[in-house]
Short mmCIF file of N, CA and C in Angstrom, two decimals:
data_model
loop_
_atom_site.label_atom_id
_atom_site.label_comp_id
_atom_site.label_asym_id
_atom_site.label_seq_id
_atom_site.Cartn_x
_atom_site.Cartn_y
_atom_site.Cartn_z
N MET A 9 108.05 -14.92 -2.86
CA MET A 9 109.33 -15.59 -2.96
C MET A 9 109.19 -16.79 -3.90
N ASP A 10 110.17 -16.95 -4.75
CA ASP A 10 110.17 -18.04 -5.72
C ASP A 10 110.80 -19.28 -5.08
N LYS A 11 110.01 -20.34 -4.95
CA LYS A 11 110.48 -21.57 -4.30
C LYS A 11 111.67 -22.19 -5.03
N SER A 12 111.78 -21.98 -6.33
CA SER A 12 112.87 -22.59 -7.10
C SER A 12 114.23 -21.98 -6.76
N LYS A 13 114.23 -20.84 -6.09
CA LYS A 13 115.50 -20.17 -5.75
C LYS A 13 115.95 -20.45 -4.32
N ILE A 14 115.22 -21.30 -3.64
CA ILE A 14 115.57 -21.62 -2.25
C ILE A 14 116.64 -22.73 -2.28
N PRO A 15 117.73 -22.56 -1.51
CA PRO A 15 118.77 -23.60 -1.46
C PRO A 15 118.20 -24.94 -0.99
N ALA A 16 118.83 -26.02 -1.47
CA ALA A 16 118.32 -27.37 -1.21
C ALA A 16 118.15 -27.70 0.26
N ASP A 17 119.06 -27.24 1.11
CA ASP A 17 118.96 -27.60 2.53
C ASP A 17 117.91 -26.78 3.28
N GLN A 18 117.26 -25.89 2.56
CA GLN A 18 116.18 -25.09 3.15
C GLN A 18 114.85 -25.26 2.41
N ALA A 19 114.90 -25.84 1.25
CA ALA A 19 113.74 -25.87 0.35
C ALA A 19 112.53 -26.58 0.94
N GLU A 20 112.75 -27.71 1.59
CA GLU A 20 111.61 -28.48 2.10
C GLU A 20 110.89 -27.72 3.23
N ALA A 21 111.64 -27.19 4.17
CA ALA A 21 111.04 -26.49 5.31
C ALA A 21 110.37 -25.19 4.86
N LEU A 22 111.10 -24.36 4.13
CA LEU A 22 110.52 -23.09 3.69
C LEU A 22 109.38 -23.33 2.70
N GLY A 23 109.55 -24.31 1.84
CA GLY A 23 108.49 -24.63 0.86
C GLY A 23 107.21 -25.08 1.55
N ALA A 24 107.33 -25.88 2.60
CA ALA A 24 106.14 -26.34 3.33
C ALA A 24 105.41 -25.16 3.98
N LEU A 25 106.16 -24.24 4.56
CA LEU A 25 105.54 -23.07 5.17
C LEU A 25 104.88 -22.19 4.10
N MET A 26 105.55 -22.05 2.97
CA MET A 26 104.97 -21.26 1.87
C MET A 26 103.71 -21.92 1.33
N ASP A 27 103.69 -23.24 1.26
CA ASP A 27 102.48 -23.94 0.81
C ASP A 27 101.32 -23.65 1.76
N ASP A 28 101.60 -23.66 3.06
CA ASP A 28 100.56 -23.30 4.05
C ASP A 28 100.07 -21.88 3.81
N HIS A 29 101.00 -20.97 3.56
CA HIS A 29 100.63 -19.57 3.29
C HIS A 29 99.68 -19.47 2.10
N ARG A 30 100.03 -20.17 1.02
CA ARG A 30 99.19 -20.11 -0.20
C ARG A 30 97.80 -20.69 0.06
N ALA A 31 97.75 -21.78 0.80
CA ALA A 31 96.46 -22.43 1.08
C ALA A 31 95.55 -21.49 1.88
N VAL A 32 96.11 -20.81 2.86
CA VAL A 32 95.32 -19.90 3.69
C VAL A 32 94.88 -18.68 2.88
N LYS A 33 95.76 -18.17 2.04
CA LYS A 33 95.38 -17.02 1.20
C LYS A 33 94.22 -17.38 0.27
N LYS A 34 94.22 -18.60 -0.26
CA LYS A 34 93.10 -19.04 -1.11
C LYS A 34 91.80 -19.06 -0.30
N GLN A 35 91.90 -19.50 0.94
CA GLN A 35 90.72 -19.55 1.81
C GLN A 35 90.23 -18.13 2.14
N PHE A 36 91.15 -17.20 2.30
CA PHE A 36 90.74 -15.81 2.54
C PHE A 36 89.90 -15.31 1.37
N LYS A 37 90.34 -15.62 0.16
CA LYS A 37 89.59 -15.21 -1.04
C LYS A 37 88.24 -15.93 -1.10
N ALA A 38 88.25 -17.23 -0.79
CA ALA A 38 87.00 -17.99 -0.82
C ALA A 38 85.99 -17.41 0.16
N PHE A 39 86.44 -16.98 1.32
CA PHE A 39 85.55 -16.37 2.31
C PHE A 39 84.90 -15.12 1.73
N LYS A 40 85.73 -14.27 1.10
CA LYS A 40 85.20 -13.03 0.49
C LYS A 40 84.19 -13.34 -0.61
N ASP A 41 84.45 -14.39 -1.38
CA ASP A 41 83.61 -14.73 -2.53
C ASP A 41 82.34 -15.50 -2.15
N THR A 42 82.26 -15.95 -0.90
CA THR A 42 81.12 -16.76 -0.47
C THR A 42 80.02 -15.86 0.09
N GLU A 43 78.81 -16.12 -0.36
CA GLU A 43 77.66 -15.33 0.11
C GLU A 43 77.00 -15.99 1.31
N ALA A 44 76.90 -17.30 1.29
CA ALA A 44 76.14 -18.03 2.31
C ALA A 44 76.82 -17.96 3.67
N ARG A 45 76.02 -17.67 4.69
CA ARG A 45 76.55 -17.53 6.05
C ARG A 45 77.20 -18.82 6.54
N ASP A 46 76.55 -19.96 6.31
CA ASP A 46 77.13 -21.22 6.79
C ASP A 46 78.43 -21.54 6.07
N GLY A 47 78.53 -21.13 4.81
CA GLY A 47 79.78 -21.31 4.06
C GLY A 47 80.90 -20.47 4.65
N LYS A 48 80.57 -19.24 5.01
CA LYS A 48 81.56 -18.35 5.63
C LYS A 48 82.03 -18.92 6.97
N GLU A 49 81.08 -19.42 7.76
CA GLU A 49 81.44 -20.00 9.06
C GLU A 49 82.37 -21.19 8.88
N SER A 50 82.06 -22.04 7.93
CA SER A 50 82.87 -23.23 7.67
C SER A 50 84.29 -22.86 7.24
N ILE A 51 84.39 -21.91 6.31
CA ILE A 51 85.70 -21.46 5.84
C ILE A 51 86.49 -20.85 7.00
N ALA A 52 85.83 -20.00 7.77
CA ALA A 52 86.51 -19.33 8.89
C ALA A 52 87.07 -20.35 9.88
N LEU A 53 86.28 -21.35 10.22
CA LEU A 53 86.74 -22.36 11.18
C LEU A 53 87.87 -23.20 10.59
N ASP A 54 87.79 -23.50 9.31
CA ASP A 54 88.86 -24.26 8.66
C ASP A 54 90.17 -23.45 8.66
N VAL A 55 90.08 -22.18 8.34
CA VAL A 55 91.27 -21.32 8.34
C VAL A 55 91.85 -21.22 9.75
N CYS A 56 90.99 -21.08 10.75
CA CYS A 56 91.47 -21.01 12.13
C CYS A 56 92.25 -22.28 12.48
N HIS A 57 91.75 -23.42 12.05
CA HIS A 57 92.43 -24.70 12.28
C HIS A 57 93.79 -24.71 11.58
N GLN A 58 93.81 -24.34 10.31
CA GLN A 58 95.06 -24.33 9.54
C GLN A 58 96.09 -23.39 10.17
N LEU A 59 95.63 -22.21 10.58
CA LEU A 59 96.55 -21.23 11.17
C LEU A 59 97.07 -21.69 12.52
N THR A 60 96.23 -22.37 13.30
CA THR A 60 96.67 -22.88 14.59
C THR A 60 97.77 -23.92 14.41
N VAL A 61 97.58 -24.82 13.46
CA VAL A 61 98.60 -25.83 13.17
C VAL A 61 99.89 -25.16 12.69
N HIS A 62 99.76 -24.24 11.77
CA HIS A 62 100.91 -23.55 11.19
C HIS A 62 101.69 -22.78 12.27
N ALA A 63 100.98 -22.03 13.07
CA ALA A 63 101.65 -21.24 14.12
C ALA A 63 102.34 -22.15 15.13
N THR A 64 101.73 -23.26 15.45
CA THR A 64 102.33 -24.21 16.39
C THR A 64 103.63 -24.76 15.82
N LEU A 65 103.64 -25.12 14.55
CA LEU A 65 104.87 -25.61 13.90
C LEU A 65 105.97 -24.56 13.96
N GLU A 66 105.60 -23.34 13.65
CA GLU A 66 106.61 -22.28 13.67
C GLU A 66 107.13 -22.05 15.08
N GLU A 67 106.23 -21.98 16.05
CA GLU A 67 106.63 -21.66 17.42
C GLU A 67 107.40 -22.80 18.09
N GLU A 68 107.01 -24.04 17.83
CA GLU A 68 107.66 -25.18 18.49
C GLU A 68 108.95 -25.61 17.80
N ILE A 69 109.02 -25.46 16.47
CA ILE A 69 110.12 -26.07 15.73
C ILE A 69 110.91 -25.05 14.90
N PHE A 70 110.21 -24.34 14.01
CA PHE A 70 110.89 -23.48 13.04
C PHE A 70 111.60 -22.29 13.70
N TYR A 71 110.89 -21.51 14.48
CA TYR A 71 111.50 -20.33 15.09
C TYR A 71 112.65 -20.69 16.03
N PRO A 72 112.49 -21.70 16.91
CA PRO A 72 113.64 -22.05 17.77
C PRO A 72 114.88 -22.48 16.97
N ALA A 73 114.68 -23.10 15.81
CA ALA A 73 115.82 -23.52 14.99
C ALA A 73 116.57 -22.32 14.40
N LEU A 74 115.88 -21.19 14.30
CA LEU A 74 116.49 -19.98 13.72
C LEU A 74 117.11 -19.07 14.78
N ARG A 75 116.66 -19.22 15.99
CA ARG A 75 117.07 -18.32 17.07
C ARG A 75 118.59 -18.33 17.20
N GLY A 76 119.18 -17.14 17.21
CA GLY A 76 120.62 -17.01 17.37
C GLY A 76 121.41 -17.00 16.07
N ALA A 77 120.74 -17.20 14.94
CA ALA A 77 121.45 -17.20 13.66
C ALA A 77 121.99 -15.81 13.32
N SER A 78 121.24 -14.77 13.69
CA SER A 78 121.68 -13.39 13.50
C SER A 78 120.78 -12.48 14.33
N ASP A 79 121.27 -11.28 14.62
CA ASP A 79 120.46 -10.32 15.38
C ASP A 79 119.21 -9.94 14.60
N GLU A 80 119.34 -9.80 13.30
CA GLU A 80 118.19 -9.43 12.46
C GLU A 80 117.12 -10.51 12.50
N ILE A 81 117.54 -11.76 12.41
CA ILE A 81 116.57 -12.87 12.49
C ILE A 81 115.91 -12.87 13.86
N ASP A 82 116.68 -12.69 14.91
CA ASP A 82 116.10 -12.66 16.26
C ASP A 82 115.06 -11.55 16.41
N ASP A 83 115.35 -10.38 15.84
CA ASP A 83 114.37 -9.27 15.89
C ASP A 83 113.09 -9.64 15.14
N LEU A 84 113.24 -10.27 13.98
CA LEU A 84 112.08 -10.69 13.19
C LEU A 84 111.28 -11.77 13.93
N LEU A 85 111.96 -12.65 14.63
CA LEU A 85 111.28 -13.69 15.41
C LEU A 85 110.50 -13.09 16.57
N ASP A 86 111.06 -12.07 17.21
CA ASP A 86 110.35 -11.38 18.29
C ASP A 86 109.06 -10.76 17.76
N GLU A 87 109.16 -10.11 16.61
CA GLU A 87 107.99 -9.49 16.00
C GLU A 87 106.96 -10.55 15.60
N ALA A 88 107.43 -11.64 15.04
CA ALA A 88 106.53 -12.73 14.63
C ALA A 88 105.79 -13.31 15.83
N GLN A 89 106.48 -13.40 16.96
CA GLN A 89 105.86 -13.92 18.19
C GLN A 89 104.69 -13.04 18.61
N VAL A 90 104.86 -11.74 18.54
CA VAL A 90 103.78 -10.81 18.89
C VAL A 90 102.65 -10.91 17.87
N GLU A 91 102.99 -11.00 16.60
CA GLU A 91 101.97 -11.15 15.56
C GLU A 91 101.17 -12.43 15.75
N HIS A 92 101.84 -13.50 16.12
CA HIS A 92 101.14 -14.76 16.37
C HIS A 92 100.14 -14.61 17.51
N GLN A 93 100.52 -13.89 18.55
CA GLN A 93 99.62 -13.74 19.69
C GLN A 93 98.35 -12.98 19.29
N VAL A 94 98.51 -11.94 18.49
CA VAL A 94 97.34 -11.19 18.02
C VAL A 94 96.46 -12.09 17.16
N ALA A 95 97.06 -12.87 16.28
CA ALA A 95 96.30 -13.79 15.44
C ALA A 95 95.56 -14.82 16.30
N LYS A 96 96.23 -15.33 17.33
CA LYS A 96 95.58 -16.30 18.23
C LYS A 96 94.37 -15.69 18.92
N ASP A 97 94.47 -14.43 19.30
CA ASP A 97 93.33 -13.76 19.94
C ASP A 97 92.15 -13.66 18.97
N LEU A 98 92.43 -13.32 17.71
CA LEU A 98 91.37 -13.24 16.70
C LEU A 98 90.80 -14.63 16.42
N ILE A 99 91.65 -15.63 16.34
CA ILE A 99 91.19 -17.01 16.12
C ILE A 99 90.27 -17.44 17.25
N ALA A 100 90.66 -17.14 18.48
CA ALA A 100 89.83 -17.51 19.63
C ALA A 100 88.47 -16.85 19.55
N ALA A 101 88.43 -15.58 19.15
CA ALA A 101 87.15 -14.88 19.04
C ALA A 101 86.27 -15.52 17.97
N ILE A 102 86.86 -15.91 16.86
CA ILE A 102 86.10 -16.54 15.78
C ILE A 102 85.61 -17.92 16.21
N GLU A 103 86.49 -18.70 16.81
CA GLU A 103 86.12 -20.06 17.21
C GLU A 103 85.09 -20.06 18.34
N ASP A 104 85.15 -19.06 19.21
CA ASP A 104 84.20 -18.98 20.33
C ASP A 104 82.78 -18.66 19.86
N ASP A 105 82.66 -17.94 18.74
CA ASP A 105 81.33 -17.54 18.29
C ASP A 105 81.29 -17.41 16.77
N PRO A 106 81.43 -18.54 16.05
CA PRO A 106 81.46 -18.46 14.59
C PRO A 106 80.14 -17.97 13.98
N ALA A 107 79.05 -18.08 14.73
CA ALA A 107 77.76 -17.62 14.22
C ALA A 107 77.48 -16.17 14.64
N GLY A 108 78.43 -15.56 15.32
CA GLY A 108 78.22 -14.21 15.86
C GLY A 108 78.22 -13.12 14.81
N ASP A 109 77.75 -11.96 15.26
CA ASP A 109 77.64 -10.79 14.38
C ASP A 109 79.00 -10.26 13.92
N LEU A 110 80.05 -10.59 14.66
CA LEU A 110 81.36 -10.04 14.33
C LEU A 110 82.23 -10.98 13.48
N LEU A 111 81.66 -12.08 13.01
CA LEU A 111 82.45 -13.02 12.22
C LEU A 111 83.13 -12.33 11.04
N GLU A 112 82.35 -11.65 10.25
CA GLU A 112 82.88 -11.00 9.04
C GLU A 112 84.01 -10.02 9.40
N ALA A 113 83.79 -9.19 10.40
CA ALA A 113 84.79 -8.20 10.80
C ALA A 113 86.04 -8.89 11.37
N SER A 114 85.82 -9.85 12.25
CA SER A 114 86.97 -10.55 12.85
C SER A 114 87.79 -11.29 11.80
N PHE A 115 87.10 -11.95 10.88
CA PHE A 115 87.82 -12.71 9.85
C PHE A 115 88.54 -11.78 8.90
N THR A 116 87.95 -10.65 8.59
CA THR A 116 88.60 -9.68 7.70
C THR A 116 89.88 -9.16 8.34
N VAL A 117 89.81 -8.83 9.62
CA VAL A 117 91.01 -8.35 10.32
C VAL A 117 92.06 -9.46 10.39
N LEU A 118 91.62 -10.67 10.68
CA LEU A 118 92.54 -11.81 10.72
C LEU A 118 93.23 -11.98 9.37
N SER A 119 92.46 -11.93 8.29
CA SER A 119 93.04 -12.14 6.97
C SER A 119 94.04 -11.04 6.61
N GLU A 120 93.72 -9.80 6.96
CA GLU A 120 94.65 -8.69 6.70
C GLU A 120 95.92 -8.85 7.52
N TYR A 121 95.74 -9.22 8.78
CA TYR A 121 96.86 -9.38 9.69
C TYR A 121 97.77 -10.52 9.24
N VAL A 122 97.18 -11.65 8.92
CA VAL A 122 97.97 -12.81 8.49
C VAL A 122 98.64 -12.53 7.15
N SER A 123 97.97 -11.85 6.25
CA SER A 123 98.57 -11.51 4.95
C SER A 123 99.82 -10.65 5.16
N HIS A 124 99.74 -9.70 6.08
CA HIS A 124 100.89 -8.86 6.41
C HIS A 124 102.03 -9.72 6.99
N HIS A 125 101.67 -10.62 7.89
CA HIS A 125 102.65 -11.51 8.52
C HIS A 125 103.34 -12.38 7.45
N ILE A 126 102.56 -12.90 6.51
CA ILE A 126 103.13 -13.73 5.44
C ILE A 126 104.13 -12.92 4.61
N GLU A 127 103.76 -11.70 4.25
CA GLU A 127 104.65 -10.85 3.46
C GLU A 127 105.97 -10.63 4.19
N GLU A 128 105.90 -10.32 5.48
CA GLU A 128 107.12 -10.10 6.25
C GLU A 128 107.93 -11.38 6.39
N GLU A 129 107.23 -12.47 6.65
CA GLU A 129 107.94 -13.73 6.86
C GLU A 129 108.68 -14.15 5.58
N GLU A 130 107.98 -14.13 4.47
CA GLU A 130 108.61 -14.54 3.22
C GLU A 130 109.58 -13.49 2.69
N GLY A 131 109.24 -12.22 2.86
CA GLY A 131 110.05 -11.14 2.30
C GLY A 131 111.26 -10.77 3.13
N GLU A 132 111.19 -11.01 4.44
CA GLU A 132 112.31 -10.63 5.30
C GLU A 132 112.93 -11.83 6.01
N LEU A 133 112.12 -12.56 6.76
CA LEU A 133 112.66 -13.66 7.56
C LEU A 133 113.27 -14.74 6.68
N PHE A 134 112.52 -15.23 5.70
CA PHE A 134 113.03 -16.31 4.85
C PHE A 134 114.29 -15.86 4.10
N LYS A 135 114.30 -14.62 3.63
CA LYS A 135 115.48 -14.11 2.92
C LYS A 135 116.70 -14.07 3.83
N ASN A 136 116.49 -13.71 5.09
CA ASN A 136 117.60 -13.70 6.05
C ASN A 136 118.07 -15.11 6.38
N VAL A 137 117.13 -16.05 6.45
CA VAL A 137 117.48 -17.45 6.71
C VAL A 137 118.36 -17.96 5.56
N ILE A 138 118.00 -17.62 4.34
CA ILE A 138 118.79 -18.02 3.17
C ILE A 138 120.17 -17.37 3.22
N LYS A 139 120.19 -16.08 3.51
CA LYS A 139 121.45 -15.34 3.58
C LYS A 139 122.39 -15.91 4.64
N GLU A 140 121.83 -16.31 5.77
CA GLU A 140 122.63 -16.86 6.87
C GLU A 140 122.95 -18.34 6.70
N LYS A 141 122.41 -18.94 5.62
CA LYS A 141 122.67 -20.36 5.29
C LYS A 141 122.31 -21.30 6.44
N VAL A 142 121.14 -21.06 7.04
CA VAL A 142 120.66 -21.93 8.12
C VAL A 142 120.21 -23.26 7.52
N ASN A 143 120.81 -24.36 7.97
CA ASN A 143 120.45 -25.68 7.45
C ASN A 143 119.14 -26.13 8.11
N LEU A 144 118.14 -26.39 7.28
CA LEU A 144 116.81 -26.74 7.78
C LEU A 144 116.37 -28.16 7.40
N ARG A 145 117.30 -29.00 6.99
CA ARG A 145 116.92 -30.37 6.57
C ARG A 145 116.21 -31.12 7.70
N ASP A 146 116.83 -31.17 8.87
CA ASP A 146 116.21 -31.87 10.01
C ASP A 146 114.93 -31.19 10.46
N VAL A 147 114.92 -29.88 10.40
CA VAL A 147 113.74 -29.10 10.79
C VAL A 147 112.55 -29.48 9.92
N ALA A 148 112.79 -29.65 8.63
CA ALA A 148 111.70 -30.00 7.70
C ALA A 148 111.06 -31.32 8.09
N GLN A 149 111.87 -32.31 8.42
CA GLN A 149 111.34 -33.62 8.81
C GLN A 149 110.55 -33.53 10.11
N THR A 150 111.09 -32.82 11.07
CA THR A 150 110.42 -32.66 12.36
C THR A 150 109.09 -31.93 12.18
N MET A 151 109.09 -30.91 11.34
CA MET A 151 107.86 -30.16 11.09
C MET A 151 106.81 -31.04 10.41
N ALA A 152 107.22 -31.83 9.46
CA ALA A 152 106.27 -32.70 8.74
C ALA A 152 105.62 -33.70 9.69
N THR A 153 106.42 -34.30 10.55
CA THR A 153 105.90 -35.26 11.51
C THR A 153 104.94 -34.58 12.49
N ARG A 154 105.35 -33.44 12.99
CA ARG A 154 104.52 -32.71 13.96
C ARG A 154 103.23 -32.22 13.31
N LYS A 155 103.29 -31.83 12.06
CA LYS A 155 102.08 -31.37 11.38
C LYS A 155 101.05 -32.48 11.29
N GLU A 156 101.50 -33.69 10.97
CA GLU A 156 100.58 -34.83 10.93
C GLU A 156 99.93 -35.03 12.29
N GLU A 157 100.71 -34.95 13.36
CA GLU A 157 100.18 -35.12 14.71
C GLU A 157 99.12 -34.04 15.02
N LEU A 158 99.46 -32.82 14.71
CA LEU A 158 98.56 -31.69 15.00
C LEU A 158 97.27 -31.77 14.20
N MET A 159 97.36 -32.20 12.95
CA MET A 159 96.16 -32.31 12.12
C MET A 159 95.20 -33.33 12.72
N ARG A 160 95.75 -34.41 13.29
CA ARG A 160 94.91 -35.42 13.95
C ARG A 160 94.36 -34.87 15.27
N GLU A 161 95.22 -34.26 16.08
CA GLU A 161 94.82 -33.76 17.39
C GLU A 161 93.74 -32.68 17.30
N LEU A 162 93.92 -31.78 16.36
CA LEU A 162 93.05 -30.60 16.29
C LEU A 162 91.86 -30.81 15.36
N ALA A 163 91.74 -31.97 14.77
CA ALA A 163 90.63 -32.22 13.83
C ALA A 163 89.30 -32.27 14.56
#
């Protein structure tokens, strides 16, 4: 999705989520490109942290703000909720044993799963939010404040 085509009252909120998506995708590539085991562990734990913060913002603030805007959005939010739970399970497995034998496999599945979620979110959910003209100005501010709190709490 092209950020320049997002309406002004949605640009800050959707843009912030898209920035998170891009940052995590770069980390997925860095993990693949890294040979050293300790480097992979570090990247994996950093991504788990970023995804935990991102999912919390969506679940606490972004998704509730969209709920009820349309039946299609509600269906996409239900699906996103299930996808988040699967991602949380993978994150927990990685965080519980980052030095374990399954790090590479778990992180690969997480990256594939999250990449799919990002495609759906940007390709379907965000487009529906734009179509329904959901005003996200206040949501953007609330998300930014909460993100700062979460980054401190989860550091």
